[in-house]
PDB file of C-alpha atoms and ligand atoms in Angstrom:
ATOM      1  CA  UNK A 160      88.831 121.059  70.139  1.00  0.00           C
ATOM      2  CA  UNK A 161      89.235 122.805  73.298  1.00  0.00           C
ATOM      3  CA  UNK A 162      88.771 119.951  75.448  1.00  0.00           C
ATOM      4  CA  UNK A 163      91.931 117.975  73.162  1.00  0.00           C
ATOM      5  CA  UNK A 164      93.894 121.082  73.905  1.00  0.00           C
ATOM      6  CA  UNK A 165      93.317 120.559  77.332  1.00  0.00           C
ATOM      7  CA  UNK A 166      93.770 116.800  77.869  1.00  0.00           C
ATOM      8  CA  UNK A 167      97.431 117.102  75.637  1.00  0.00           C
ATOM      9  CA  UNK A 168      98.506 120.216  78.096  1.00  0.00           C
ATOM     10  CA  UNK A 169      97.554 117.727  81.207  1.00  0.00           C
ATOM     11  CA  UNK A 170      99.462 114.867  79.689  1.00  0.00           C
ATOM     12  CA  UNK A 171     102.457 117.161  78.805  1.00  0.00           C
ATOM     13  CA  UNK A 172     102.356 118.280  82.731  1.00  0.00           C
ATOM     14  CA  UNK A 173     101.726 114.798  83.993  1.00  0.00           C
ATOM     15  CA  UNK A 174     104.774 113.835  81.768  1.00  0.00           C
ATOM     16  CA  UNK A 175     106.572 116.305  82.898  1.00  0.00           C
ATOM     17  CA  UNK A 176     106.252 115.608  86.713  1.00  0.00           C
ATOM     18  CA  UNK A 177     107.013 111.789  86.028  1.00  0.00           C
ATOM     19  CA  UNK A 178     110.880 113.185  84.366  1.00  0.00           C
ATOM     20  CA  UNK A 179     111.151 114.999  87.033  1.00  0.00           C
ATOM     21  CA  UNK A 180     110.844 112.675  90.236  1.00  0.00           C
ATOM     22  CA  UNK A 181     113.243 109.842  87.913  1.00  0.00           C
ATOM     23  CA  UNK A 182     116.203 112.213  88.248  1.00  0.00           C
ATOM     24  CA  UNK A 183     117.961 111.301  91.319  1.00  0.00           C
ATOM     25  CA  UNK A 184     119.227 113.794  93.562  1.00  0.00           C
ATOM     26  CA  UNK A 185     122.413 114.711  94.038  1.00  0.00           C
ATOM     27  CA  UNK A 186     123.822 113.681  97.119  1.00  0.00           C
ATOM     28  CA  UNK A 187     123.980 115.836  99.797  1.00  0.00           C
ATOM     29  CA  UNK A 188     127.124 117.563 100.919  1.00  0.00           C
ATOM     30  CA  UNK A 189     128.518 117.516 104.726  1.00  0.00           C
ATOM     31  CA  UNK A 190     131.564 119.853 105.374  1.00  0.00           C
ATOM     32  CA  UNK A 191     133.818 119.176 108.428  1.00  0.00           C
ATOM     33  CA  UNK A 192     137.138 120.547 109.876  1.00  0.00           C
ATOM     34  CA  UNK A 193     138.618 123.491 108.994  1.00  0.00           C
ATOM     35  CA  UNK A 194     137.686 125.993 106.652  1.00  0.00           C
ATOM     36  CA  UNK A 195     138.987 125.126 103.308  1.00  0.00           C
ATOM     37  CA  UNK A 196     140.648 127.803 100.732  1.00  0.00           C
ATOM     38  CA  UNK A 197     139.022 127.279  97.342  1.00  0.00           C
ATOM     39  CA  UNK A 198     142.119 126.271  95.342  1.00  0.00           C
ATOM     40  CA  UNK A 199     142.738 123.066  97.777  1.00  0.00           C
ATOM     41  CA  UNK A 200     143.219 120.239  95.838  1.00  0.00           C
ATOM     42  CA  UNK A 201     140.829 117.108  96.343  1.00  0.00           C
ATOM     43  CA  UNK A 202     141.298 113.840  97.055  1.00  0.00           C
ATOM     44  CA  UNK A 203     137.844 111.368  96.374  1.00  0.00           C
ATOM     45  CA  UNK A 204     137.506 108.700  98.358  1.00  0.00           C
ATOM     46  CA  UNK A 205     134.785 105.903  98.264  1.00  0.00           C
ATOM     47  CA  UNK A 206     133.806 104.931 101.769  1.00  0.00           C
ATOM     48  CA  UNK A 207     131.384 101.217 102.356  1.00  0.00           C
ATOM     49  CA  UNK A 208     129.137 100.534 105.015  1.00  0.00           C
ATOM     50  CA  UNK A 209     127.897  97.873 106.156  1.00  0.00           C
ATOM     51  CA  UNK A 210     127.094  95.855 109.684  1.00  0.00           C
ATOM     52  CA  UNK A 211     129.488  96.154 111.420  1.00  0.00           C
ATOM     53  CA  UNK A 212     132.574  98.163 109.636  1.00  0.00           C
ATOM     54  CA  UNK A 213     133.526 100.594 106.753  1.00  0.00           C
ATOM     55  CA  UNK A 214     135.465  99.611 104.132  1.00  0.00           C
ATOM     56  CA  UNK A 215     138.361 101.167 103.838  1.00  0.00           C
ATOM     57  CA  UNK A 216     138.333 101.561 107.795  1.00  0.00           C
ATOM     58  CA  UNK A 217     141.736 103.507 107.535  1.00  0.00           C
ATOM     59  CA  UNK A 218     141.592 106.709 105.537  1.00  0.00           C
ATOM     60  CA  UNK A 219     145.052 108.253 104.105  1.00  0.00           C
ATOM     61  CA  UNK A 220     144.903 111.778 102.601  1.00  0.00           C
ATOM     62  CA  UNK A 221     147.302 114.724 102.482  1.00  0.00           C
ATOM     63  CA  UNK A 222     146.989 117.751 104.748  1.00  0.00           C
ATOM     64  CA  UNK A 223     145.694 120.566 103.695  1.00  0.00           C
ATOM     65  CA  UNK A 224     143.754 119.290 100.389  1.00  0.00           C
ATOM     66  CA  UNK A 225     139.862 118.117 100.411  1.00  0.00           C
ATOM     67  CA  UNK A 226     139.091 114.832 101.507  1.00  0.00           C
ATOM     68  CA  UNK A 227     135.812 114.076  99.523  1.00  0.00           C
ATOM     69  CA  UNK A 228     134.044 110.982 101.475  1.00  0.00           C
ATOM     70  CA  UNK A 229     131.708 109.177  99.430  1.00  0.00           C
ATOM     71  CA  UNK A 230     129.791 108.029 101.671  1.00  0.00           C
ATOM     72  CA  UNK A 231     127.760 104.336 100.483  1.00  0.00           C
ATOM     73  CA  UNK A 232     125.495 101.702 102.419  1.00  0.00           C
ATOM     74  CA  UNK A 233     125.276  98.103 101.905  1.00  0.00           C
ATOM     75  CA  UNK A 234     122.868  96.804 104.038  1.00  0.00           C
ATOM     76  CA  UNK A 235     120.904  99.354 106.098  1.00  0.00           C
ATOM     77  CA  UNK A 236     121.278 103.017 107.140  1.00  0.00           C
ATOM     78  CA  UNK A 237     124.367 104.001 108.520  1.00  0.00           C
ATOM     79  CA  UNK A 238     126.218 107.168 109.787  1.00  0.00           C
ATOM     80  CA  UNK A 239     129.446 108.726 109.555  1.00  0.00           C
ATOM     81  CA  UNK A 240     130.987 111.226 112.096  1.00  0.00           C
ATOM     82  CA  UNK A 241     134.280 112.520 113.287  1.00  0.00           C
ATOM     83  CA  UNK A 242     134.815 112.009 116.990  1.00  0.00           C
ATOM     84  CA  UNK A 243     136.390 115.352 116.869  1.00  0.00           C
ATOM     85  CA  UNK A 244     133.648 117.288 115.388  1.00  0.00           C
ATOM     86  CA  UNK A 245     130.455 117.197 117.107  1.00  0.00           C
ATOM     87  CA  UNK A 246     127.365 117.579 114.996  1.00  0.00           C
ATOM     88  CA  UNK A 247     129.329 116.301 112.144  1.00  0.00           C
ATOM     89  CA  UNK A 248     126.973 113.334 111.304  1.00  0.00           C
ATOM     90  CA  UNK A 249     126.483 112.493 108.183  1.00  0.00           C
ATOM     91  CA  UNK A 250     123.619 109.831 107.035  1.00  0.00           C
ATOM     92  CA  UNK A 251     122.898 107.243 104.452  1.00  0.00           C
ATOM     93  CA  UNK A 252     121.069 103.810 103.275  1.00  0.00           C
ATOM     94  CA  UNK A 253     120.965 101.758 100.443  1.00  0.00           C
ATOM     95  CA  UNK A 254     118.947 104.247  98.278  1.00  0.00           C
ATOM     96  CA  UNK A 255     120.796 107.661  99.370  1.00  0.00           C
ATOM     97  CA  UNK A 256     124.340 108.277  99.766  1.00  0.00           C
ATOM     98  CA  UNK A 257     126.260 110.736 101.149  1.00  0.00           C
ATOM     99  CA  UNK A 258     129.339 112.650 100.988  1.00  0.00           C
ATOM    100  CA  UNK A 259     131.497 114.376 103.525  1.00  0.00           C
ATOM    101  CA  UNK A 260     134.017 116.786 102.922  1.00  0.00           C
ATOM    102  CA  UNK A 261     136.832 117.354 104.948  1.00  0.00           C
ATOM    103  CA  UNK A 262     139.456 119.818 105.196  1.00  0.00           C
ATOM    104  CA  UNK A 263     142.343 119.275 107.879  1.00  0.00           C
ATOM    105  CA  UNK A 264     145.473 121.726 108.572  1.00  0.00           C
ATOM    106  CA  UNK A 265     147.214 119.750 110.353  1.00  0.00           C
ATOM    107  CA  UNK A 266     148.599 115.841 110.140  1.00  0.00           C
ATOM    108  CA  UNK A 267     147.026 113.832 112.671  1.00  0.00           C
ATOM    109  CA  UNK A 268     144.932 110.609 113.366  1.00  0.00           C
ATOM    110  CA  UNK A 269     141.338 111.748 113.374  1.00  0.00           C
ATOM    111  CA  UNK A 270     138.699 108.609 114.647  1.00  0.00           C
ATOM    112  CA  UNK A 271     135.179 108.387 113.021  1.00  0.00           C
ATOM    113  CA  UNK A 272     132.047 106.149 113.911  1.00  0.00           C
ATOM    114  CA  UNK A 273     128.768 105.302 113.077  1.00  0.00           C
ATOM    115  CA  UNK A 274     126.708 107.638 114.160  1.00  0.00           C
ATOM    116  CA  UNK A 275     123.387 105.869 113.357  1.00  0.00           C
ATOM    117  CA  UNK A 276     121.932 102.804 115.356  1.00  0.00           C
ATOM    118  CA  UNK A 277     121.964 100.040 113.107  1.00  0.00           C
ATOM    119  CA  UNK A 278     122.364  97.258 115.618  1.00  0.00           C
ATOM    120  CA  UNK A 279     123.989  95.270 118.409  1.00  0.00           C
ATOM    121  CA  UNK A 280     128.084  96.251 116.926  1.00  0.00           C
ATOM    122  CA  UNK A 281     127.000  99.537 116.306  1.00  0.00           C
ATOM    123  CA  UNK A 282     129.393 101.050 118.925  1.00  0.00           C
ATOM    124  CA  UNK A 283     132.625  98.918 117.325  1.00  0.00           C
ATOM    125  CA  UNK A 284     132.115 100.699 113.473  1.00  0.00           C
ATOM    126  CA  UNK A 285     134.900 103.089 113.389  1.00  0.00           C
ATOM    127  CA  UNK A 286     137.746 103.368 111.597  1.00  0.00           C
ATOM    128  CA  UNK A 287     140.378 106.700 111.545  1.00  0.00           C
ATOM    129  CA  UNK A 288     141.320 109.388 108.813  1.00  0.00           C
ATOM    130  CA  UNK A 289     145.328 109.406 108.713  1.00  0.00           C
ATOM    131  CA  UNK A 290     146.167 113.184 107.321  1.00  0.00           C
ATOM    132  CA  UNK A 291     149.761 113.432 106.538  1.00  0.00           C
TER     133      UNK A 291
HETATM  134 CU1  CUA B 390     126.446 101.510 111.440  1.00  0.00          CU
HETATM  135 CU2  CUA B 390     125.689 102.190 113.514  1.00  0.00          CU
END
């Protein structure tokens, strides 16, 4: 009897563990630009990657409200990172995305890249956030 009540509480653990590695994690969460006041309203974008160019490439959002980059890859891993804030990169492949989040105060033309080597055009993927 007490080697049943063992084997069912290993099984329940095992079982367990197994439900817990199928969840998928949430994706993780970069924040760039400026800080942003909690009651900004959000604008969700979905952002493709793939050899050599994001799709859209050109990015329009409001100033002043959350720009929520979701952030996918096609073909390999990429990177995502605005020229004007170092540090900002953001990375993701086939199996992981990504978002960024970013605030801006002011209207302006703000250029991102790829900021992961992922081949011979690496250095042409850009494309530009247009706040208003
Ligand atoms: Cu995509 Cu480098």
């Amino acid at each position: 009897m007490r080697r049943f009540l063992v084997l069912i509480s290993f099984l329940l653990t095992a079982q367990l563990t197994v439900a817990a590695e199928d969840k998928v994690a949430p994706p993780k969460v970069t924040k760039i630009g400026d800080p942003a006041p909690a009651d900004a309203p959000v604008k969700d974008i979905e952002v493709t990657a793939k050899k050599y160019e994001f799709a859209p490439a050109v990015i329009e959002a409001p100033a002043r409200s959350v720009v929520r980059v979701h952030l996918k890859a096609v073909d390999r891993e990429h990177g995502f990172e605005m020229k004007a804030f170092k540090n900002s990169c953001v990375k993701f492949n086939p199996k992981e995305t990504a978002t960024a989040e970013i605030y801006m105060d002011k209207p302006g033309e703000y250029e991102f890249h790829c900021c992961n080597f992922c081949g011979l055009g690496h250095g042409k993927m850009k494309g530009k956030l247009v706040i208003k």
